[in-house]
Amino acid sequence: MNMLRQVAVVLAAAGIVVAGYGLGLCDYRTPTTDFVQGKLSFFYQHVDDPGTAGIDLSTGRLWFEARRQFDSVTEGFGLVGSGEMLFRNLRLVQVLAGATGALRQYVEGPWPVFTFVGFEAGLNTVHFQPLVEAQAGLGFGRFYDVTPLAKALRIEAQLLRLGAIPVSLPNEVVLAVAVAIDQPDEVVTPAERATTVVRLIEREVRRTLDAAAVLLVEEIIVAPGQQRFCGWRAEAGMAYELLDPRAGPRDLLFSFALDGALAPEPGSQLLFRTKISGPYWILDQHTLTLDVTFDYQFDTVTSFMTRYTLRQDKPRGQAPAGTQAAAFQLGFDLGWVGVSIRMEFSKIAEALEWTQNIVIEAKADLW
């Protein structure tokens, strides 16, 4: 019962807003957003036809990404690291890695205005040295982790499907379930969290959930890799190149970035990021990047993801050049590990047609 009282207090203090007549994921608000995410995937393909000389095909890729995001009312920080290792003929031929980090200090007031300082680093072994930039500037906007409400709505939908509850839960009960799920690990264990959720639901429907329903609640609460986010953030700032990957002059750059996240419903997520940077003649010389991802969770096992990326480099006085890539992926998850079938399309600026590739890869949610 002590845990139920804590949930009631947090629910009142969180300032959760529900717009309109229903529950919208992107209307969920808590004072603090804190999440950690790590992913890993690998594939290798090897073909050696005895009817031809030498190895016909031998390539592979190891990819990883790690994220840490924290936001409170007054401050926040973000760290993102990713890397890709390319193999050919069972040998490592290229390494690409990148990392970004930023510290944010929110200005006191009703609007999410903040100042930031940060860095960006990148490594491509085909270049002379890595890229390192120091950054600072102003921004507006904030992201929210709405995973607890997404899981609460998923619990409600699955219990209705099982017939464990007769009708949909009232909004205030769904919100209380979300707050119970959102309790930090330092305060309650996953088992205690699930017990509180079951008690909240049983109190509302005035019936006892059977073992299958309780197990379903526990599985949804601890399920990895189903984070949902909402919000947007715009940044404008300056960056100074501490290291230039092509050993060129170190430039003072201006940068503008826009990030967005939308979760239309518990099973889907749209992520968007675009950034342009360059010297003060930025329209004539710049680097433009765009990354759009949409994923949809059909059930606890099957998911679909599509992604489009663009990178365009425009030297001063020259035509822009760059790369585009699109991917479509069907994934099957078994806990923290899984397998996916991915179709990839890529194209460089001077190419007339898209390169196509189909791969089957193993993947894992590290944390």
Tab-separated table of C-alpha atoms in Angstrom, residues 64-266:
chain	number	residue	atom	x	y	z
A	64	PHE	CA	26.681	-0.726	-32.714
A	65	GLU	CA	25.031	2.311	-31.156
A	66	ALA	CA	24.758	3.575	-27.580
A	67	ARG	CA	22.685	6.473	-26.248
A	68	ARG	CA	22.255	8.209	-22.914
A	69	GLN	CA	19.751	11.027	-22.496
A	70	PHE	CA	18.894	12.955	-19.353
A	71	ASP	CA	16.629	15.980	-18.974
A	72	SER	CA	15.325	17.657	-15.835
A	73	VAL	CA	13.537	20.959	-15.338
A	74	THR	CA	16.803	22.923	-15.114
A	75	GLU	CA	19.473	20.916	-16.944
A	76	GLY	CA	20.204	17.978	-19.173
A	77	PHE	CA	22.815	16.145	-21.180
A	78	GLY	CA	23.003	13.734	-24.076
A	79	LEU	CA	25.629	11.289	-25.307
A	80	VAL	CA	25.462	9.292	-28.542
A	81	GLY	CA	28.125	6.942	-29.833
A	82	SER	CA	28.024	4.700	-32.898
A	83	GLY	CA	30.429	2.638	-34.910
A	84	GLU	CA	30.655	0.395	-37.939
A	85	MET	CA	33.333	-2.148	-38.827
A	86	LEU	CA	33.501	-3.400	-42.428
A	87	PHE	CA	35.077	-6.736	-43.329
A	88	ARG	CA	36.240	-8.220	-46.606
A	89	ASN	CA	37.792	-11.634	-47.115
A	90	LEU	CA	37.641	-12.213	-43.347
A	91	ARG	CA	39.740	-9.099	-42.701
A	92	LEU	CA	38.865	-5.709	-41.230
A	93	VAL	CA	39.114	-3.140	-44.035
A	94	GLN	CA	37.437	0.013	-42.664
A	95	VAL	CA	36.230	1.492	-39.386
A	96	LEU	CA	33.724	4.317	-39.043
A	97	ALA	CA	32.862	5.767	-35.646
A	98	GLY	CA	31.144	8.858	-34.327
A	99	ALA	CA	30.250	10.459	-31.031
A	100	THR	CA	28.347	13.549	-29.952
A	101	GLY	CA	27.760	15.013	-26.533
A	102	ALA	CA	26.105	18.108	-25.117
A	103	LEU	CA	25.377	19.725	-21.763
A	104	ARG	CA	22.182	21.799	-21.627
A	105	GLN	CA	21.225	24.463	-19.100
A	106	TYR	CA	17.564	25.512	-19.270
A	107	VAL	CA	16.680	29.144	-18.693
A	108	GLU	CA	14.226	29.680	-15.864
A	109	GLY	CA	10.785	30.476	-17.225
A	110	PRO	CA	7.765	28.946	-18.953
A	111	TRP	CA	9.553	28.236	-22.237
A	112	PRO	CA	12.110	25.424	-22.853
A	113	VAL	CA	14.975	27.749	-23.847
A	114	PHE	CA	18.480	26.474	-23.138
A	115	THR	CA	22.145	27.113	-23.719
A	116	PHE	CA	24.459	24.248	-24.629
A	117	VAL	CA	28.100	23.307	-24.959
A	118	GLY	CA	29.217	20.096	-26.566
A	119	PHE	CA	31.427	18.240	-28.981
A	120	GLU	CA	31.249	16.145	-32.119
A	121	ALA	CA	33.845	13.593	-33.150
A	122	GLY	CA	34.099	11.243	-36.086
A	123	LEU	CA	36.546	8.662	-37.375
A	124	ASN	CA	36.878	7.174	-40.838
A	125	THR	CA	40.046	5.139	-41.345
A	126	VAL	CA	40.294	6.233	-44.984
A	127	HIS	CA	40.986	9.802	-43.814
A	128	PHE	CA	44.217	11.197	-42.446
A	129	GLN	CA	42.897	11.912	-38.932
A	130	PRO	CA	39.582	12.072	-37.015
A	131	LEU	CA	37.143	14.978	-36.931
A	132	VAL	CA	36.818	16.814	-33.610
A	133	GLU	CA	34.640	19.890	-33.081
A	134	ALA	CA	33.842	21.994	-29.998
A	135	GLN	CA	30.329	23.469	-30.054
A	136	ALA	CA	28.232	26.055	-28.182
A	137	GLY	CA	24.947	27.817	-28.797
A	138	LEU	CA	21.278	28.340	-27.983
A	139	GLY	CA	18.314	26.021	-28.357
A	140	PHE	CA	14.600	25.670	-27.855
A	141	GLY	CA	12.526	22.563	-27.136
A	142	ARG	CA	12.593	19.411	-25.082
A	143	PHE	CA	12.143	15.651	-25.482
A	144	TYR	CA	10.037	13.447	-23.226
A	145	ASP	CA	10.266	9.707	-22.613
A	146	VAL	CA	6.675	8.479	-22.995
A	147	THR	CA	7.562	4.776	-22.718
A	148	PRO	CA	5.720	4.333	-19.366
A	149	LEU	CA	2.414	5.493	-20.859
A	150	ALA	CA	3.023	3.409	-24.004
A	151	LYS	CA	3.488	0.323	-21.835
A	152	ALA	CA	0.416	1.171	-19.742
A	153	LEU	CA	-1.717	1.415	-22.900
A	154	ARG	CA	-0.186	-1.824	-24.198
A	155	ILE	CA	-1.057	-3.571	-20.917
A	156	GLU	CA	-4.643	-2.330	-21.169
A	157	ALA	CA	-4.985	-3.514	-24.784
A	158	GLN	CA	-3.567	-6.967	-24.053
A	159	LEU	CA	-5.743	-7.479	-20.953
A	160	LEU	CA	-8.805	-6.551	-23.006
A	161	ARG	CA	-7.735	-9.045	-25.673
A	162	LEU	CA	-7.386	-11.784	-23.041
A	163	GLY	CA	-10.723	-10.919	-21.492
A	164	ALA	CA	-8.992	-10.276	-18.160
A	165	ILE	CA	-10.761	-6.900	-17.835
A	166	PRO	CA	-14.306	-6.269	-19.070
A	167	VAL	CA	-13.912	-2.695	-20.386
A	168	SER	CA	-11.193	-0.101	-21.023
A	169	LEU	CA	-9.625	1.449	-17.949
A	170	PRO	CA	-10.385	5.083	-17.068
A	171	ASN	CA	-7.761	7.603	-18.087
A	172	GLU	CA	-6.733	8.320	-14.502
A	173	VAL	CA	-6.067	4.604	-13.875
A	174	VAL	CA	-3.985	4.277	-17.053
A	175	LEU	CA	-1.963	7.308	-15.958
A	176	ALA	CA	-1.485	5.834	-12.482
A	177	VAL	CA	-0.236	2.613	-14.093
A	178	ALA	CA	2.206	4.650	-16.213
A	179	VAL	CA	3.555	6.451	-13.128
A	180	ALA	CA	3.999	3.107	-11.346
A	181	ILE	CA	5.964	1.765	-14.326
A	182	ASP	CA	8.063	4.950	-14.353
A	183	GLN	CA	9.377	4.458	-10.801
A	184	PRO	CA	13.215	4.346	-10.844
A	185	ASP	CA	15.068	1.077	-10.282
A	186	GLU	CA	16.760	2.593	-7.232
A	187	VAL	CA	13.340	2.888	-5.551
A	188	VAL	CA	11.480	-0.299	-6.543
A	189	THR	CA	12.294	-3.611	-8.189
A	190	PRO	CA	10.560	-4.786	-11.394
A	191	ALA	CA	8.556	-7.284	-9.321
A	192	GLU	CA	7.324	-4.542	-6.985
A	193	ARG	CA	6.461	-2.382	-9.959
A	194	ALA	CA	4.381	-5.183	-11.497
A	195	THR	CA	2.630	-5.863	-8.171
A	196	THR	CA	1.597	-2.216	-7.912
A	197	VAL	CA	0.257	-2.196	-11.466
A	198	VAL	CA	-1.775	-5.360	-10.858
A	199	ARG	CA	-3.251	-3.883	-7.656
A	200	LEU	CA	-4.243	-0.665	-9.429
A	201	ILE	CA	-6.030	-2.616	-12.164
A	202	GLU	CA	-7.697	-5.081	-9.777
A	203	ARG	CA	-8.956	-2.250	-7.602
A	204	GLU	CA	-10.590	-0.612	-10.629
A	205	VAL	CA	-12.173	-3.699	-12.257
A	206	ARG	CA	-12.987	-5.340	-8.897
A	207	ARG	CA	-11.740	-8.750	-9.939
A	208	THR	CA	-8.515	-10.717	-9.458
A	209	LEU	CA	-6.234	-11.127	-12.453
A	210	ASP	CA	-5.253	-14.728	-13.162
A	211	ALA	CA	-1.670	-15.982	-13.482
A	212	ALA	CA	-1.597	-15.506	-17.285
A	213	ALA	CA	-2.667	-11.869	-17.000
A	214	VAL	CA	-0.142	-11.150	-14.229
A	215	LEU	CA	2.638	-12.736	-16.308
A	216	LEU	CA	1.636	-10.606	-19.300
A	217	VAL	CA	1.858	-7.445	-17.162
A	218	GLU	CA	5.325	-8.421	-15.932
A	219	GLU	CA	6.577	-9.176	-19.463
A	220	ILE	CA	5.410	-5.832	-20.880
A	221	ILE	CA	6.948	-3.864	-18.000
A	222	VAL	CA	10.433	-5.406	-18.400
A	223	ALA	CA	10.367	-5.758	-22.219
A	224	PRO	CA	13.542	-4.143	-23.691
A	225	GLY	CA	13.924	-2.131	-26.873
A	226	GLN	CA	10.443	-0.551	-26.955
A	227	GLN	CA	11.230	3.036	-25.940
A	228	ARG	CA	8.905	5.756	-27.169
A	229	PHE	CA	9.710	9.498	-27.260
A	230	CYS	CA	7.966	12.730	-28.141
A	231	GLY	CA	9.111	16.302	-28.556
A	232	TRP	CA	11.329	18.453	-30.691
A	233	ARG	CA	14.432	20.581	-30.325
A	234	ALA	CA	15.960	23.344	-32.472
A	235	GLU	CA	19.564	24.481	-32.011
A	236	ALA	CA	21.701	27.244	-33.474
A	237	GLY	CA	25.326	27.616	-32.583
A	238	MET	CA	28.964	27.824	-33.524
A	239	ALA	CA	31.607	25.126	-33.765
A	240	TYR	CA	35.383	25.212	-34.032
A	241	GLU	CA	37.291	22.416	-35.722
A	242	LEU	CA	39.985	21.118	-33.389
A	243	LEU	CA	40.930	18.453	-35.948
A	244	ASP	CA	40.075	18.342	-39.647
A	245	PRO	CA	39.792	14.800	-41.102
A	246	ARG	CA	41.497	15.839	-44.331
A	247	ALA	CA	44.251	17.758	-42.496
A	248	GLY	CA	42.886	21.038	-43.864
A	249	PRO	CA	42.630	24.384	-42.075
A	250	ARG	CA	40.638	24.498	-38.858
A	251	ASP	CA	37.496	26.503	-39.520
A	252	LEU	CA	34.982	28.366	-37.409
A	253	LEU	CA	31.589	26.969	-38.394
A	254	PHE	CA	27.972	27.918	-37.925
A	255	SER	CA	25.438	25.120	-37.409
A	256	PHE	CA	21.659	24.773	-37.327
A	257	ALA	CA	19.919	21.567	-36.269
A	258	LEU	CA	16.338	20.367	-35.851
A	259	ASP	CA	15.350	17.133	-34.091
A	260	GLY	CA	11.867	15.691	-33.705
A	261	ALA	CA	10.189	12.618	-32.245
A	262	LEU	CA	6.576	11.514	-32.510
A	263	ALA	CA	4.840	8.408	-31.137
A	264	PRO	CA	1.382	8.290	-32.784
A	265	GLU	CA	0.415	5.243	-30.705
A	266	PRO	CA	2.210	2.687	-28.465
